[in-house]
Coordinates of C-alpha atoms in Angstrom, one line a residue:
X1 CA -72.5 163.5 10.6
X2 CA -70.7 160.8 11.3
X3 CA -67.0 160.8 10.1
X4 CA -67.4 157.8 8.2
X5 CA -70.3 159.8 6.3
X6 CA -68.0 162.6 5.4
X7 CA -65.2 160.8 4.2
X8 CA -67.7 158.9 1.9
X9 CA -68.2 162.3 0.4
X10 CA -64.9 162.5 -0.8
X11 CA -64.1 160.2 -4.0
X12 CA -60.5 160.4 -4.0
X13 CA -60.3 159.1 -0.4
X14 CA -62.1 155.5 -1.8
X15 CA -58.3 154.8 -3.3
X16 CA -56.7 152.0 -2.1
X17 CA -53.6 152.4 0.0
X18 CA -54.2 156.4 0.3
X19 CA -53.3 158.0 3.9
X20 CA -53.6 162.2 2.2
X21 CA -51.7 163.8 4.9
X22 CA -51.0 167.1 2.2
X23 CA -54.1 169.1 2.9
X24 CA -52.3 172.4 3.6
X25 CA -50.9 171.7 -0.3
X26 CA -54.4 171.3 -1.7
X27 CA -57.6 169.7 -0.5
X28 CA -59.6 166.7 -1.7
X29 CA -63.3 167.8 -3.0
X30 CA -66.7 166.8 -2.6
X31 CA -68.7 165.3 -4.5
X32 CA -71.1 168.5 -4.0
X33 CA -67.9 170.6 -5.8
X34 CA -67.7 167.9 -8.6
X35 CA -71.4 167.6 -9.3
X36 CA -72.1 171.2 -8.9
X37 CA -68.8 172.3 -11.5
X38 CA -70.4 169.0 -13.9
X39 CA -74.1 169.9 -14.0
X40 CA -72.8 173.7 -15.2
X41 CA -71.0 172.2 -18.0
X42 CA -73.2 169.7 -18.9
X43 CA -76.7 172.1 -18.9
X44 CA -75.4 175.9 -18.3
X45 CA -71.7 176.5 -20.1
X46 CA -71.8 179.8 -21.5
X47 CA -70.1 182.9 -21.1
X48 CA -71.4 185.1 -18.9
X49 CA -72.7 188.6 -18.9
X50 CA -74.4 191.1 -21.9
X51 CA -75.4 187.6 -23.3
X52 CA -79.1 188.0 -24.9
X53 CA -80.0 184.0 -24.9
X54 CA -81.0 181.9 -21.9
X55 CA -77.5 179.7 -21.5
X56 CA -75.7 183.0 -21.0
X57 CA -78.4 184.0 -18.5
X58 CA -78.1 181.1 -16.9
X59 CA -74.1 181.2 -16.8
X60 CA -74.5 184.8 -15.1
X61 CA -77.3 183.6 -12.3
X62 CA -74.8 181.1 -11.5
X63 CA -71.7 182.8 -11.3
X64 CA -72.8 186.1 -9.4
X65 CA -74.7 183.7 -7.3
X66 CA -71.8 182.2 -6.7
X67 CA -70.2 186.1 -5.6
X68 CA -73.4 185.9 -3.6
X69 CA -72.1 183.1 -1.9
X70 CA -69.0 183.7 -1.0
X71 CA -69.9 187.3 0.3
X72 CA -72.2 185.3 3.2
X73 CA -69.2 182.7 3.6
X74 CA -66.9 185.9 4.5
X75 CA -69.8 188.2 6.1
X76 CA -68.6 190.5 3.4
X77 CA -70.4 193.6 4.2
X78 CA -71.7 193.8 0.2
X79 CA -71.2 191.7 -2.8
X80 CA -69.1 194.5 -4.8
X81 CA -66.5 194.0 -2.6
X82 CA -65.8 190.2 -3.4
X83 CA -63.2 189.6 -6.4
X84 CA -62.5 186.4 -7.9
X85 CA -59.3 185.7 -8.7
X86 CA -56.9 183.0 -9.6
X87 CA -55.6 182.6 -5.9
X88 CA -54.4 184.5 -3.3
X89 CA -51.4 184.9 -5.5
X90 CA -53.3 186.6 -7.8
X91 CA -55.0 188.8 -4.8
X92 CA -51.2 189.6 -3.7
X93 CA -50.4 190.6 -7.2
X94 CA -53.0 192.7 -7.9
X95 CA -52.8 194.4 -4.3
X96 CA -49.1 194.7 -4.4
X97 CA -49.3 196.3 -7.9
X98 CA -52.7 198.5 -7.9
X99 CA -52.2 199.3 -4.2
X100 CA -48.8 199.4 -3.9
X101 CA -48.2 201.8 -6.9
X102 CA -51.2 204.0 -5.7
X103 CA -49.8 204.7 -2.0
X104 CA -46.6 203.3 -1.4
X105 CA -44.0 206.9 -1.3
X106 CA -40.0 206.5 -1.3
X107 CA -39.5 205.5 2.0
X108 CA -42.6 204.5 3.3
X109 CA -42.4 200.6 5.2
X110 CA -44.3 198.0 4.4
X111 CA -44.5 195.1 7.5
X112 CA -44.5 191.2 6.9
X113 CA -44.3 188.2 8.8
X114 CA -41.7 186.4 9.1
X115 CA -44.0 183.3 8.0
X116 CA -45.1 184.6 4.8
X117 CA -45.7 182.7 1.9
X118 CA -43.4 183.8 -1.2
X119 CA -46.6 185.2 -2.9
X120 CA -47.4 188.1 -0.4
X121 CA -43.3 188.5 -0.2
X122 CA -42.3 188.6 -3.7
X123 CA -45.2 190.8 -5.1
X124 CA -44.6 193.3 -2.4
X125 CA -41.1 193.2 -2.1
X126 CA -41.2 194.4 -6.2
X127 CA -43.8 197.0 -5.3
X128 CA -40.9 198.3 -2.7
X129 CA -38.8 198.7 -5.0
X130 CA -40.6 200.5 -7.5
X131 CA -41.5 203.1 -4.9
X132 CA -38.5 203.5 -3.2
X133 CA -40.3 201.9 0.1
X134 CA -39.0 199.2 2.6
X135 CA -39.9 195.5 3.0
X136 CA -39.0 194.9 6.8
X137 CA -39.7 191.2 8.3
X138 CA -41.6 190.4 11.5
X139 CA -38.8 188.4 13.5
X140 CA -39.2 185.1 15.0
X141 CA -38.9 185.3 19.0
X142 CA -37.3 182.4 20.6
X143 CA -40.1 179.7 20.7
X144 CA -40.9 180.3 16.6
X145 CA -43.8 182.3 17.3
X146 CA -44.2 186.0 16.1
X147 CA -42.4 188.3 18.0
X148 CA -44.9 190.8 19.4
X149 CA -42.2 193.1 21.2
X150 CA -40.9 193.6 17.5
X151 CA -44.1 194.1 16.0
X152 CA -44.6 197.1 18.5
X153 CA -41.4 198.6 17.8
X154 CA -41.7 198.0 13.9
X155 CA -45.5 199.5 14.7
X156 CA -44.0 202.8 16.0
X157 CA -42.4 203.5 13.0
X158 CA -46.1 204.1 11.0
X159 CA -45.9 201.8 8.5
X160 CA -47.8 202.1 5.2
X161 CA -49.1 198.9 4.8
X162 CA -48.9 195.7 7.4
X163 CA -49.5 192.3 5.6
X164 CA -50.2 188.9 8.1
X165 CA -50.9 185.5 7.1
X166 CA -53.3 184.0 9.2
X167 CA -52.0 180.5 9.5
X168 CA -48.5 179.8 8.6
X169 CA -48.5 177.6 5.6
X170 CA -45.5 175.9 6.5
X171 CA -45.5 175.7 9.9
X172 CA -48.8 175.7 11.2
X173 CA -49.0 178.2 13.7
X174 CA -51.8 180.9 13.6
X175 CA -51.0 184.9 13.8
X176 CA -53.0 186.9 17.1
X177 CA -54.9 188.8 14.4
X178 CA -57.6 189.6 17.2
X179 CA -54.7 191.5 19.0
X180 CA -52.3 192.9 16.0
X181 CA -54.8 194.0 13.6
X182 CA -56.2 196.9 15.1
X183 CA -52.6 198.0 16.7
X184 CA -51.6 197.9 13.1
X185 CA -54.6 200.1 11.8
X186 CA -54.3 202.4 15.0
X187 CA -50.8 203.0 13.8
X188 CA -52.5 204.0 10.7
X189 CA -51.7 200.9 8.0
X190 CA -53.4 199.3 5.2
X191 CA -54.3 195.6 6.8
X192 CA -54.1 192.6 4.4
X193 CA -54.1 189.2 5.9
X194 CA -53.2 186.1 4.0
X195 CA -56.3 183.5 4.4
X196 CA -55.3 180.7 2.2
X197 CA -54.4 178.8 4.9
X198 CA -57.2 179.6 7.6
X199 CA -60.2 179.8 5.4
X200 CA -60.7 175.9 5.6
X201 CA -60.3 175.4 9.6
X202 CA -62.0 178.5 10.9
X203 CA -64.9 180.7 10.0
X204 CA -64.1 183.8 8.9
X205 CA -66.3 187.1 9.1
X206 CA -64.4 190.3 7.7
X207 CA -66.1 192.9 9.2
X208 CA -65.0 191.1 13.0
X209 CA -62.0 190.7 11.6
X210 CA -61.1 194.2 11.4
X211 CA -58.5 194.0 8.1
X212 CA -58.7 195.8 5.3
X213 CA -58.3 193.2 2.8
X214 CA -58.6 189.7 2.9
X215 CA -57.1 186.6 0.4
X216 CA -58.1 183.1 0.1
X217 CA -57.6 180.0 -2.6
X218 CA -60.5 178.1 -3.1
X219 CA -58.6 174.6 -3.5
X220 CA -57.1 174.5 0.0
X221 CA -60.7 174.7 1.3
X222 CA -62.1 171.9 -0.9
X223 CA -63.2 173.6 -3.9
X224 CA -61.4 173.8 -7.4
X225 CA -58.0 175.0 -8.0
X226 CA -57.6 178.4 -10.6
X227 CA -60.3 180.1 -8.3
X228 CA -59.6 182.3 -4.8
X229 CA -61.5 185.5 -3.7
X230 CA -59.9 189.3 -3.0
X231 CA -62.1 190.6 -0.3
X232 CA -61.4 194.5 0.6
X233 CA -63.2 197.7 1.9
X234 CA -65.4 199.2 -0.9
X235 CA -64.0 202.7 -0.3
X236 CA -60.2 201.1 -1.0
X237 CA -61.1 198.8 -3.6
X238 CA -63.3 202.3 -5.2
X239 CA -60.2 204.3 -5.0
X240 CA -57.8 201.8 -6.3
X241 CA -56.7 201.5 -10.2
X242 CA -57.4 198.4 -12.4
X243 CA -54.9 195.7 -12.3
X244 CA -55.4 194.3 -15.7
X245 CA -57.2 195.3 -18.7
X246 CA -59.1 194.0 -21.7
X247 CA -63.1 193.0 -21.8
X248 CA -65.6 193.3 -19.2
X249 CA -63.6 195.3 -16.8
X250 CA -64.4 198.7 -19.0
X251 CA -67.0 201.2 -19.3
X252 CA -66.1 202.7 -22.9
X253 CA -63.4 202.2 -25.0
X254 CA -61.7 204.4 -27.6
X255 CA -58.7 204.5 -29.3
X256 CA -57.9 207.9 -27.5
X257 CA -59.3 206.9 -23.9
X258 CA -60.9 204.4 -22.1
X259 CA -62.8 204.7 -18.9
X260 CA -63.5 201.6 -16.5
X261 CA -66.5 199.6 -15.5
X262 CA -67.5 199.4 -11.3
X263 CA -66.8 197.3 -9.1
X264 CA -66.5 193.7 -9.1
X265 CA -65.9 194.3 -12.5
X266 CA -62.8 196.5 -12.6
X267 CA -60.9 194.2 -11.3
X268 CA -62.3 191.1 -13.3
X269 CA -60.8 191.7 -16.8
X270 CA -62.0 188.9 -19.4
X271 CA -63.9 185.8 -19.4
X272 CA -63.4 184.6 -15.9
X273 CA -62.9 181.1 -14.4
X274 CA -66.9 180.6 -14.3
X275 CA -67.5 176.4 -13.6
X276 CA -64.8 177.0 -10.9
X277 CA -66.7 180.2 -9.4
X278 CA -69.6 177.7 -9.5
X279 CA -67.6 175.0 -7.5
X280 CA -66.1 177.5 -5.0
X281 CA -69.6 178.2 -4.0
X282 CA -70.3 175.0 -3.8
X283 CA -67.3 174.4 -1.5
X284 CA -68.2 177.0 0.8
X285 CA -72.0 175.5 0.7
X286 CA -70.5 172.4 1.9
X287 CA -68.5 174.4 4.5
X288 CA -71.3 176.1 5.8
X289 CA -73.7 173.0 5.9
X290 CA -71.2 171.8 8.3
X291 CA -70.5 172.3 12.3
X292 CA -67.5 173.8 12.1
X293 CA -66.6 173.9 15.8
X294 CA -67.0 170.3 15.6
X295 CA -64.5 170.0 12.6
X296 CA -61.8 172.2 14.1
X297 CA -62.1 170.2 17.4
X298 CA -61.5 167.0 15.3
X299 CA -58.6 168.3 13.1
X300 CA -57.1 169.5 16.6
X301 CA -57.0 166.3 18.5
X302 CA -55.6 164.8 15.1
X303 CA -52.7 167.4 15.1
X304 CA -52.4 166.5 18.9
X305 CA -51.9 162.9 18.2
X306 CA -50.0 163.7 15.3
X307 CA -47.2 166.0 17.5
X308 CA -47.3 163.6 20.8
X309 CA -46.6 160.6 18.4
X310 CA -43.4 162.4 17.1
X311 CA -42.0 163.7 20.1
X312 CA -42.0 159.9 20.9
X313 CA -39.9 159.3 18.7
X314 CA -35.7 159.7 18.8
X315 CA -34.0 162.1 16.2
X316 CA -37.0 163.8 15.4
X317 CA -37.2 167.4 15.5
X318 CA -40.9 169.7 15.3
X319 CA -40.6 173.2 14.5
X320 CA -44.2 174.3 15.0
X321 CA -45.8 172.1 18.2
X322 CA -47.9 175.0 19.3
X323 CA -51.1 174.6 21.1
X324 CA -53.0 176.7 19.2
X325 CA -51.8 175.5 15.5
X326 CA -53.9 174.8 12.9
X327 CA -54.1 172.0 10.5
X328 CA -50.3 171.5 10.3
X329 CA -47.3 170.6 11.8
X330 CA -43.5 171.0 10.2
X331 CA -40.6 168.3 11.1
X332 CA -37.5 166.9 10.4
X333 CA -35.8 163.8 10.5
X334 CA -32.0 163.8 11.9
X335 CA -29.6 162.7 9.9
X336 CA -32.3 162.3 6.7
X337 CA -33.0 164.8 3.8
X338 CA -36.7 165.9 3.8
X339 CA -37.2 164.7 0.5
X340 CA -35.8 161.0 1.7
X341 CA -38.1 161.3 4.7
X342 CA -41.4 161.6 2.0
X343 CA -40.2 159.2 -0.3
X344 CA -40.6 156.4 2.4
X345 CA -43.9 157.7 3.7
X346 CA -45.1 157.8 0.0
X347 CA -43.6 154.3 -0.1
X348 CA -45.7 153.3 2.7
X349 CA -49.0 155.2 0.6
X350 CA -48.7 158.4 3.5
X351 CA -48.5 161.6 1.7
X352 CA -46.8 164.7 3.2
X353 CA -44.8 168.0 2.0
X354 CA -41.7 167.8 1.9
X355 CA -39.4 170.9 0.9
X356 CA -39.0 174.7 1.7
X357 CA -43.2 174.8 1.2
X358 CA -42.9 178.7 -0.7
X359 CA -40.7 180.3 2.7
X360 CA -37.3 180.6 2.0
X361 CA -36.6 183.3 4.4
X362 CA -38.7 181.4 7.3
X363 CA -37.0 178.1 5.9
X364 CA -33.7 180.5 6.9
X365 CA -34.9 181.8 10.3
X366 CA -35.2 178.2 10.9
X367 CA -31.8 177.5 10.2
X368 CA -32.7 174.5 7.5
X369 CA -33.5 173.9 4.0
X370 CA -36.4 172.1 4.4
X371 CA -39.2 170.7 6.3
X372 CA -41.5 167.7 6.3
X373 CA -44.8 169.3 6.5
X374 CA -47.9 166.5 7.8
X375 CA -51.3 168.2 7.3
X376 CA -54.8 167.4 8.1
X377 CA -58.1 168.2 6.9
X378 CA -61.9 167.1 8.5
X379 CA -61.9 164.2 6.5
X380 CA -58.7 162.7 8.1
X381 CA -58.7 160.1 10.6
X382 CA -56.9 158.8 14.0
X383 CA -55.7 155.6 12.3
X384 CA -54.4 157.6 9.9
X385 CA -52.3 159.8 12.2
X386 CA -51.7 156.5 13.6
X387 CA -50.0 155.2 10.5
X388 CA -48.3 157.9 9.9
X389 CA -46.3 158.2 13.2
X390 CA -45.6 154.2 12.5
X391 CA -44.0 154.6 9.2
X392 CA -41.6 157.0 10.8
X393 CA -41.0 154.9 13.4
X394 CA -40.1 152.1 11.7
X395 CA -37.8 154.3 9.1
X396 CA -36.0 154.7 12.3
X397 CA -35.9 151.2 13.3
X398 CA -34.5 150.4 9.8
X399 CA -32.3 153.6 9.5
X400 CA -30.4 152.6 13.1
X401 CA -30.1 148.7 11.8
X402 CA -29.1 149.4 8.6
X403 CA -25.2 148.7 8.8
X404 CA -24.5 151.2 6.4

């Protein structure tokens, strides 16, 4: 498929003046999501499950279909194991809180990286301190990259539960989960790996994988927001209490007890986000119909134009120029305030990220507030990139004119 063909797919790219450089933020979507989320709507909306008439029949093919899926998209070993959530958020939450309060003991450590997004941070660091546990960072080594000498010496110290994101959202870089995953789980920890940013640039299986749990938000891979998966080992997710309650996640209820449905459902209290279920499995369709070699090759000579354009460029400083990065790179602009530096590219109809991107602590590591954050998805293009690197060239220009 010819790039030109993709792009076509995409309605939101037909806008005048629109260079979309904020993938890693949220994706654009298909027409394949739209149509897909429409036609339920329009022929199948009803709510799903225990429904005796032929639109709630239809609602349920659809949205376990859709668990269906994303079980193949993931290589999930078996459908139970899929959750829908809101988000990874969401899948931190109800990790952090159901997992968390089931085996975290006072002073038992719980390993992050340095990288991580406030939502694995903040919903662990609380689950810490309700048990009495400790929250210790994976430190940066000199280059930005994920100190492995660290890791190994944070390893020794058994902790309960190591949490890795798989691509940096703010910086790009990807995590050596092929090497650090099973040192963590020889150690003896509970895996978890953050996906939201990988999912859309590589394909992921699971059970090669090796982790315990994986996250992942359905609008950063170009389906709807409001909809992400919770993948985790069956036994785990078996053993593990409910995270919220109400309908559909119970067995029986009584005003004395109440006992709890199976899996998926345990974890799926009330009427969940169905027309988006239907649109994530659309997305991942869409993925799947794809080569995605030849997708991740494209987005990578992108990035590489994308960094070799600002290095040309004085006063400019990259934080993530790694080889090996995926879908993102994070810069500054001497002398300019991040958000400055977007306003003129939005001026010039470029939009990038512009701000601490959800990693305070990284943003600290770094020693700045902020970051300019340019990202790319498979529907991006070279003049794009090309455009991109001008504008900040010429804010330059002007900047180093200006006489004030």
């Amino acid at each position: 498929m010819s790039l030109d063909t993709l792009r076509a797919q995409f309605p939101a790219l037909q806008q005048p003046d629109l260079i979309y450089l904020d993938n890693a933020a949220t994706t654009q979507k298909p027409t394949a999501v739209l149509e897909a989320m429409q036609q339920f709507y329009q022929a199948d909306n009803a709510n799903v499950h225990r429904g005796a008439h032929r639109l709630s029949a239809r609602a349920t093919r659809a949205f376990e279909g859709a668990r269906d899926t994303l079980a193949r998209f993931i290589n999930a070993p078996e459908r139970e194991s899929v959750l829908f959530t809101r988000g990874t958020t969401e899948a931190m939450n109800l990790l952090a809180s159901s997992l968390g309060g089931q085996q975290l003991q006072a002073g038992d450590l719980i390993l992050i990286d340095t990288w991580a997004h406030h939502a694995s941070i903040v919903p662990w660091q609380q689950a810490a301190q309700r048990a009495g546990a400790r929250l210790c960072p994976i430190p940066l080594d000199k280059a930005g990259q994920l100190d492995e000498a660290a890791y190994l010496a944070l390893l020794a110290q058994q902790p309960r539960v190591v949490i890795l994101t798989q691509v940096a959202n703010a910086l790009g870089a990807r995590a050596p989960l092929s090497r650090w995953l099973p040192l963590a789980r020889a150690a003896g920890a509970i895996t978890i790996v953050d996906g939201a940013q990988g999912i859309a640039h590589d394909s992921v299986d699971v059970q090669a994988l090796g982790c315990d749990f994986y996250a992942f938000s359905g609008h950063k891979m170009y389906g709807p927001t409001g909809i992400g998966v919770l993948w985790g080992r069956k036994a785990l997710l078996e053993a593990m209490p409910p995270y919220q309650f109400g309908g559909e996640m119970i067995h029986k209820v009584s005003f004395e007890q109440s006992s709890f449905n199976q899996l998926p459902f345990k974890f799926e209290a009330g009427t969940p986000a169905i027309a988006e279920a239907v649109g994530l499995a659309a997305a991942a369709q869409w993925l799947m119909a794809q080569d995605r070699a030849a997708l991740a090759a494209h987005e990578s000579v992108l990035l590489t134009r994308a960094r070799t354009g600002l290095t040309s460029i004085e006063g400019i400083t990259l934080y993530s120029a790694f080889e090996d990065n995926a879908g993102s790179l994070a810069f500054n602009v001497e002398g300019e305030h991040h958000q400055d530096v977007g306003i003129w590219l939005d001026q010039a109809g470029i939009a990038v990220r512009c701000g601490h991107h959800c990693c305070q602590p990284l943003m600290a590591a770094l020693g700045v507030k902020g970051t300019c954050r340019v990202s790319v998805a498979a529907y991006n293009t070279a003049a794009e990139i090309d455009a991109f690197v001008e504008a900040l060239r010429d804010m330059r220009e002007f900047l180093n004119d200006d006489p004030l």
